[in-house]
Amino acid sequence: VMETSPLELPADRVQRTAAELNCHPADEKVALRLDEEDGLRHFREYFYIPKMKDLPPIDLSFVNKDDDAIYFLGHSLGLQPKMVKTYLEEELDKWAKMGAYGHDVGKRPWIVGDESIVGLMKDLVGASEKEIALMNALTVNLHLLLLSFFKPTPKRYKILLEAKAFPSDHYAMESQLQLHGLDVEKSMRMIKPREGEEILRMEDILEVIEKEGDSIAVILFSGLQFYTGQLFNIPAITKAGQAKGCFVGFDLAHAVGNVELHLHDWGVDFACWCSYKYLNSGAGGLGGAFVHEKHAYTVKPAILHVFKLQ
Ligand SMILES: *Cc1c(COP(=O)(O)O)cnc(C)c1O
């Protein structure tokens, strides 16, 4: 958790609650107390929660088939909000009744369909409306952003990333290197955790940036690591990379809707994310892309035209 957060760390909260209840942190009483005190608990009502009996067969001997499942898969696909059906029906109805006229009329004219949600999205990522575009899927956006920001030269040609980046991110970066005719072995600089450790140490990340930054064109990290759950210090990585002349971007697939983000204030150069995980938009939901407004006139646009920066 970042130092910028004034909140109590989750682990400390569990310890404190266990001490108050005079029981082990793993005791059910702790979980029930935390549920009781959860200021967001009423949001549960806004979602459909699968029942155990409707899920693929598992050992049901110890669960009641009519129980709600305990859903830990929001990092893969968020639960369905109950309002989705209503919204979809409104649009299907409009399509049936008006055909192409639906592009321009109604609550959400399709031609500017993305714009009707930009206002909601900007606060989640900490950007202004003109810095974000909602379009495509994450990986397509990542490619488009790299086409804009990864402009290797003989001296500055590497992409710095985590060793266990999400597979499709890894492949996207590999293909961008190949597109520029670069040797992937030499140009893809991956940072691994230390022997016997699971997560990356900030000091190690900063050391690589300090030592090799002059040869790094783009640093691309996840905001929150999909595999380990590590929340990276986005402002610190951004600052260190930019001090060395690198562009610094983040894949926020597991961060958006999950942790606080201030992309504009942190000066992040670019970012992308998807909306079907913690934002519950459903499979195929629009991805997002961010380009900091400082690049309105500096980055040769592969995609700048979709932002309202110029
Ligand atoms: C989920 C996820 C993706 C998925 O990208 P799609 O283009 O939506 O398939 C990419 N990167 C990360 C880090 C993810 O967690």
Coordinates of C-alpha atoms and ligand atoms in Angstrom, one line a residue:
V1 CA 0.0 0.0 0.0
M2 CA 1.3 3.4 -0.9
E3 CA 2.6 5.9 1.6
T4 CA 0.1 8.4 0.2
S5 CA -2.8 6.5 1.7
P6 CA -4.0 7.8 5.0
L7 CA -6.0 4.6 5.6
E8 CA -5.1 1.9 8.0
L9 CA -3.4 -1.1 6.2
P10 CA -5.8 -4.0 5.7
A11 CA -3.5 -6.4 7.7
D12 CA -3.4 -3.9 10.6
R13 CA -7.1 -3.6 10.6
V14 CA -7.5 -7.4 10.8
Q15 CA -5.0 -7.5 13.7
R16 CA -6.7 -4.7 15.6
T17 CA -10.1 -6.2 15.2
A18 CA -8.9 -9.6 16.4
A19 CA -7.3 -8.0 19.4
E20 CA -10.6 -6.1 20.2
L21 CA -12.5 -9.4 19.9
N22 CA -9.9 -11.3 21.8
C23 CA -9.6 -14.0 19.1
H24 CA -7.4 -15.3 16.3
P25 CA -7.2 -13.1 13.2
A26 CA -8.6 -16.0 11.1
D27 CA -11.6 -16.4 13.4
E28 CA -15.0 -16.0 11.7
K29 CA -15.9 -13.4 14.2
V30 CA -13.3 -11.1 12.8
A31 CA -14.7 -11.4 9.2
L32 CA -18.3 -10.8 10.5
R33 CA -17.2 -7.7 12.4
L34 CA -15.4 -6.3 9.4
D35 CA -18.5 -7.0 7.2
E36 CA -20.6 -5.2 9.8
E37 CA -18.3 -2.1 9.8
D38 CA -17.9 -2.0 6.0
G39 CA -19.2 1.3 4.7
L40 CA -19.6 -0.1 1.2
R41 CA -21.6 -3.2 2.2
H42 CA -24.9 -1.9 0.8
F43 CA -23.3 -2.1 -2.7
R44 CA -23.6 -5.9 -2.5
E45 CA -27.3 -5.4 -3.2
Y46 CA -26.5 -3.9 -6.6
F47 CA -25.0 -7.1 -8.0
Y48 CA -26.2 -10.6 -8.8
I49 CA -24.2 -13.1 -6.7
P50 CA -24.0 -16.6 -8.2
K51 CA -25.5 -19.5 -6.2
M52 CA -23.3 -22.5 -5.5
K53 CA -25.8 -24.8 -7.2
D54 CA -25.5 -22.9 -10.5
L55 CA -21.7 -23.1 -10.7
P56 CA -19.7 -25.9 -12.4
P57 CA -19.7 -29.0 -10.2
I58 CA -17.5 -28.9 -7.1
D59 CA -17.5 -30.8 -3.9
L60 CA -20.8 -29.7 -2.5
S61 CA -20.8 -31.9 0.6
F62 CA -19.8 -29.0 2.9
V63 CA -21.9 -26.2 1.4
N64 CA -25.5 -25.5 1.2
K65 CA -26.5 -25.6 -2.5
D66 CA -28.7 -22.6 -2.1
D67 CA -25.9 -20.5 -0.6
D68 CA -24.5 -17.6 -2.5
A69 CA -21.0 -18.3 -3.7
I70 CA -18.2 -16.4 -2.1
Y71 CA -16.9 -14.6 -5.2
F72 CA -13.2 -14.1 -5.5
L73 CA -13.1 -13.8 -9.2
G74 CA -13.6 -10.0 -9.7
H75 CA -10.0 -9.9 -11.0
S76 CA -11.2 -12.0 -13.9
L77 CA -14.8 -10.9 -14.5
G78 CA -16.7 -8.7 -12.1
L79 CA -20.2 -9.6 -11.0
Q80 CA -23.2 -8.5 -13.1
P81 CA -24.8 -5.3 -11.8
K82 CA -28.5 -5.7 -11.6
M83 CA -29.1 -2.6 -13.7
V84 CA -27.3 -3.9 -16.8
K85 CA -30.4 -5.7 -18.2
T86 CA -32.4 -2.4 -17.9
Y87 CA -29.8 -0.4 -19.7
L88 CA -29.3 -3.0 -22.4
E89 CA -33.1 -3.2 -23.0
E90 CA -33.3 0.5 -23.4
E91 CA -30.7 0.4 -26.1
L92 CA -32.1 -2.7 -27.8
D93 CA -35.5 -1.1 -27.8
K94 CA -34.2 2.1 -29.3
W95 CA -32.4 0.1 -32.0
A96 CA -35.6 -1.9 -32.8
K97 CA -37.7 1.3 -33.0
M98 CA -35.4 3.7 -34.7
G99 CA -32.5 1.8 -36.3
A100 CA -29.7 4.2 -37.3
Y101 CA -31.5 7.2 -35.7
G102 CA -30.4 5.8 -32.4
H103 CA -26.9 7.1 -33.2
D104 CA -28.0 10.6 -32.4
V105 CA -30.9 10.4 -29.9
G106 CA -31.8 9.0 -26.5
K107 CA -30.1 9.0 -23.2
R108 CA -26.9 7.6 -24.7
P109 CA -26.6 8.4 -28.3
W110 CA -24.4 5.6 -29.7
I111 CA -22.2 7.9 -31.7
V112 CA -20.9 9.4 -28.5
G113 CA -21.6 6.3 -26.4
D114 CA -18.2 6.3 -24.8
E115 CA -18.5 9.9 -23.8
S116 CA -21.5 9.2 -21.6
I117 CA -19.2 7.3 -19.3
V118 CA -16.0 9.3 -19.5
G119 CA -17.2 11.5 -16.7
L120 CA -17.5 8.5 -14.4
M121 CA -14.1 7.1 -15.5
K122 CA -12.0 10.2 -15.0
D123 CA -12.4 10.2 -11.2
L124 CA -11.5 6.5 -11.0
V125 CA -8.1 7.0 -12.7
G126 CA -7.5 10.6 -11.6
A127 CA -7.5 12.3 -15.0
S128 CA -9.3 15.0 -16.9
E129 CA -11.9 14.0 -19.4
K130 CA -9.7 15.1 -22.3
E131 CA -6.8 12.8 -21.2
I132 CA -8.8 9.6 -21.5
A133 CA -10.4 7.6 -24.3
L134 CA -12.7 4.7 -23.8
M135 CA -12.3 2.3 -26.7
N136 CA -11.2 -1.2 -27.9
A137 CA -9.8 -3.7 -25.5
L138 CA -6.8 -3.2 -23.2
T139 CA -4.2 -5.0 -25.4
V140 CA -5.2 -3.1 -28.5
N141 CA -4.9 0.2 -26.5
L142 CA -1.5 -1.0 -25.2
H143 CA -0.3 -1.5 -28.7
L144 CA -1.6 1.9 -29.8
L145 CA 0.1 3.6 -26.9
L146 CA 3.4 1.9 -27.5
L147 CA 3.2 2.9 -31.2
S148 CA 3.0 6.5 -29.9
F149 CA 5.5 6.3 -27.1
F150 CA 8.0 3.6 -28.0
K151 CA 10.3 5.3 -30.5
P152 CA 13.6 3.5 -30.0
T153 CA 16.9 5.0 -31.1
P154 CA 20.3 3.2 -31.2
K155 CA 21.1 4.5 -27.7
R156 CA 17.7 4.3 -26.1
Y157 CA 15.9 1.1 -27.2
K158 CA 14.8 -1.0 -24.2
I159 CA 11.4 -1.6 -22.7
L160 CA 11.6 -2.2 -18.9
L161 CA 8.9 -4.5 -17.5
E162 CA 8.3 -7.0 -14.7
A163 CA 9.5 -10.5 -15.3
K164 CA 6.0 -11.9 -14.6
A165 CA 4.0 -9.3 -16.6
F166 CA 0.6 -10.5 -17.7
P167 CA 1.2 -12.8 -20.7
S168 CA -0.6 -10.7 -23.3
D169 CA 1.3 -7.6 -22.1
H170 CA 4.6 -9.4 -22.4
Y171 CA 3.7 -10.5 -26.0
A172 CA 2.5 -7.0 -26.9
M173 CA 5.9 -5.6 -25.8
E174 CA 7.7 -8.4 -27.6
S175 CA 5.9 -7.7 -30.8
Q176 CA 6.5 -3.9 -30.5
L177 CA 10.3 -4.7 -30.2
Q178 CA 10.1 -6.9 -33.3
L179 CA 8.2 -4.3 -35.2
H180 CA 11.2 -2.0 -34.8
G181 CA 13.6 -4.8 -35.8
L182 CA 15.1 -5.1 -32.3
D183 CA 16.6 -8.1 -30.7
V184 CA 14.1 -9.1 -28.0
E185 CA 16.7 -10.7 -25.7
K186 CA 18.7 -7.5 -25.6
S187 CA 15.9 -5.0 -25.6
M188 CA 13.3 -6.5 -23.2
R189 CA 14.7 -5.7 -19.8
M190 CA 12.8 -7.7 -17.2
I191 CA 13.1 -7.2 -13.4
K192 CA 12.8 -10.3 -11.3
P193 CA 12.2 -10.5 -7.5
R194 CA 15.3 -11.5 -5.5
E195 CA 16.0 -15.2 -5.1
G196 CA 13.5 -16.7 -2.7
E197 CA 11.2 -13.6 -2.7
E198 CA 7.8 -13.1 -4.3
I199 CA 7.5 -9.4 -4.9
L200 CA 9.8 -6.8 -6.4
R201 CA 11.6 -4.4 -4.1
M202 CA 11.2 -0.8 -4.8
E203 CA 14.9 -0.2 -4.3
D204 CA 15.7 -2.8 -6.9
I205 CA 13.4 -1.2 -9.4
L206 CA 14.9 2.2 -8.8
E207 CA 18.4 0.8 -9.1
V208 CA 17.8 -0.6 -12.5
I209 CA 16.3 2.7 -13.6
E210 CA 19.2 4.5 -12.2
K211 CA 21.8 2.3 -13.8
E212 CA 20.2 1.5 -17.2
G213 CA 17.7 4.4 -17.6
D214 CA 19.7 6.0 -20.4
S215 CA 19.1 3.0 -22.6
I216 CA 15.5 2.5 -21.6
A217 CA 12.9 4.1 -23.9
V218 CA 9.7 3.0 -22.1
I219 CA 9.0 1.6 -18.7
L220 CA 5.8 -0.3 -18.6
F221 CA 4.7 -1.7 -15.3
S222 CA 1.4 -2.9 -14.0
G223 CA -0.2 -0.7 -11.3
L224 CA -1.2 -3.8 -9.3
Q225 CA 0.5 -7.0 -10.2
F226 CA -2.1 -9.6 -11.3
Y227 CA -0.2 -12.6 -9.9
T228 CA 1.3 -11.3 -6.6
G229 CA -1.2 -8.5 -5.8
Q230 CA 1.8 -6.1 -5.3
L231 CA 0.7 -2.5 -5.6
F232 CA 3.5 -0.6 -7.2
N233 CA 4.5 2.9 -6.2
I234 CA 3.3 4.5 -9.4
P235 CA 4.4 8.1 -8.6
A236 CA 7.9 7.0 -7.5
I237 CA 8.5 4.8 -10.6
T238 CA 7.2 7.5 -12.8
K239 CA 9.4 10.1 -11.3
A240 CA 12.5 8.0 -11.4
G241 CA 11.9 6.9 -15.0
Q242 CA 11.2 10.4 -16.2
A243 CA 14.3 11.8 -14.5
K244 CA 16.3 9.4 -16.7
G245 CA 14.4 10.5 -19.8
C246 CA 12.2 7.4 -20.2
F247 CA 8.4 7.4 -20.9
V248 CA 6.6 5.7 -18.1
G249 CA 3.3 3.9 -18.6
F250 CA 1.1 1.6 -16.6
D251 CA -1.3 -1.3 -17.2
L252 CA -4.0 -0.7 -14.7
A253 CA -6.2 -3.8 -15.3
H254 CA -6.1 -4.8 -11.7
A255 CA -5.7 -1.4 -10.2
V256 CA -8.7 0.6 -11.7
G257 CA -11.7 0.4 -9.5
N258 CA -9.6 -1.3 -6.9
V259 CA -7.0 1.3 -5.6
E260 CA -6.8 5.1 -5.7
L261 CA -5.2 6.5 -8.8
H262 CA -4.1 10.0 -9.7
L263 CA -2.6 9.6 -13.1
H264 CA -2.6 13.3 -13.9
D265 CA -1.1 14.5 -10.7
W266 CA 1.5 11.7 -10.7
G267 CA 2.6 12.8 -14.2
V268 CA 2.2 9.3 -15.6
D269 CA 2.9 9.5 -19.4
F270 CA 0.3 6.9 -20.5
A271 CA -1.8 4.1 -19.2
C272 CA -4.4 1.5 -20.3
W273 CA -6.9 -0.6 -18.5
C274 CA -10.0 -2.8 -19.0
S275 CA -13.4 -2.4 -17.5
Y276 CA -14.6 -6.0 -17.1
K277 CA -12.7 -6.8 -13.9
Y278 CA -13.2 -4.5 -10.9
L279 CA -15.4 -2.2 -13.0
N280 CA -18.0 -4.9 -13.7
S281 CA -18.7 -3.8 -17.3
G282 CA -19.1 -7.4 -18.5
A283 CA -17.0 -9.4 -21.0
G284 CA -16.2 -7.3 -24.0
G285 CA -16.7 -4.0 -22.2
L286 CA -14.7 -1.0 -23.4
G287 CA -11.1 -0.7 -22.5
G288 CA -9.5 2.6 -21.5
A289 CA -6.4 4.6 -22.4
F290 CA -4.8 7.7 -20.8
V291 CA -2.3 10.1 -22.3
H292 CA -1.1 12.9 -20.1
E293 CA -2.1 16.3 -21.4
K294 CA 1.6 17.4 -21.3
H295 CA 1.9 15.2 -24.5
A296 CA -0.7 17.1 -26.4
Y297 CA 2.0 18.6 -28.6
T298 CA 5.0 16.4 -28.0
V299 CA 4.2 12.8 -28.9
K300 CA 3.9 12.0 -32.5
P301 CA 0.3 10.7 -32.6
A302 CA -0.5 7.2 -33.4
I303 CA -3.6 7.7 -31.4
L304 CA -3.6 11.2 -30.1
H305 CA -6.5 12.2 -32.3
V306 CA -8.9 10.1 -30.2
F307 CA -8.1 12.2 -27.2
K308 CA -9.4 15.8 -27.1
L309 CA -5.9 17.0 -26.2
Q310 CA -5.3 19.1 -29.3
Ligands
LIG1 C1 -6.8 -8.8 -17.7 C2 -5.6 -8.2 -18.2 C3 -5.3 -8.0 -19.5 C4 -6.4 -8.4 -20.5 O1 -6.3 -7.7 -21.7 P1 -7.4 -7.9 -22.8 O2 -7.0 -7.1 -23.9 O3 -8.7 -7.4 -22.2 O4 -7.5 -9.3 -23.1 C5 -4.1 -7.5 -19.9 N1 -3.2 -7.1 -19.0 C6 -3.4 -7.3 -17.7 C7 -2.3 -6.9 -16.7 C8 -4.6 -7.9 -17.2 O5 -4.7 -8.1 -15.9

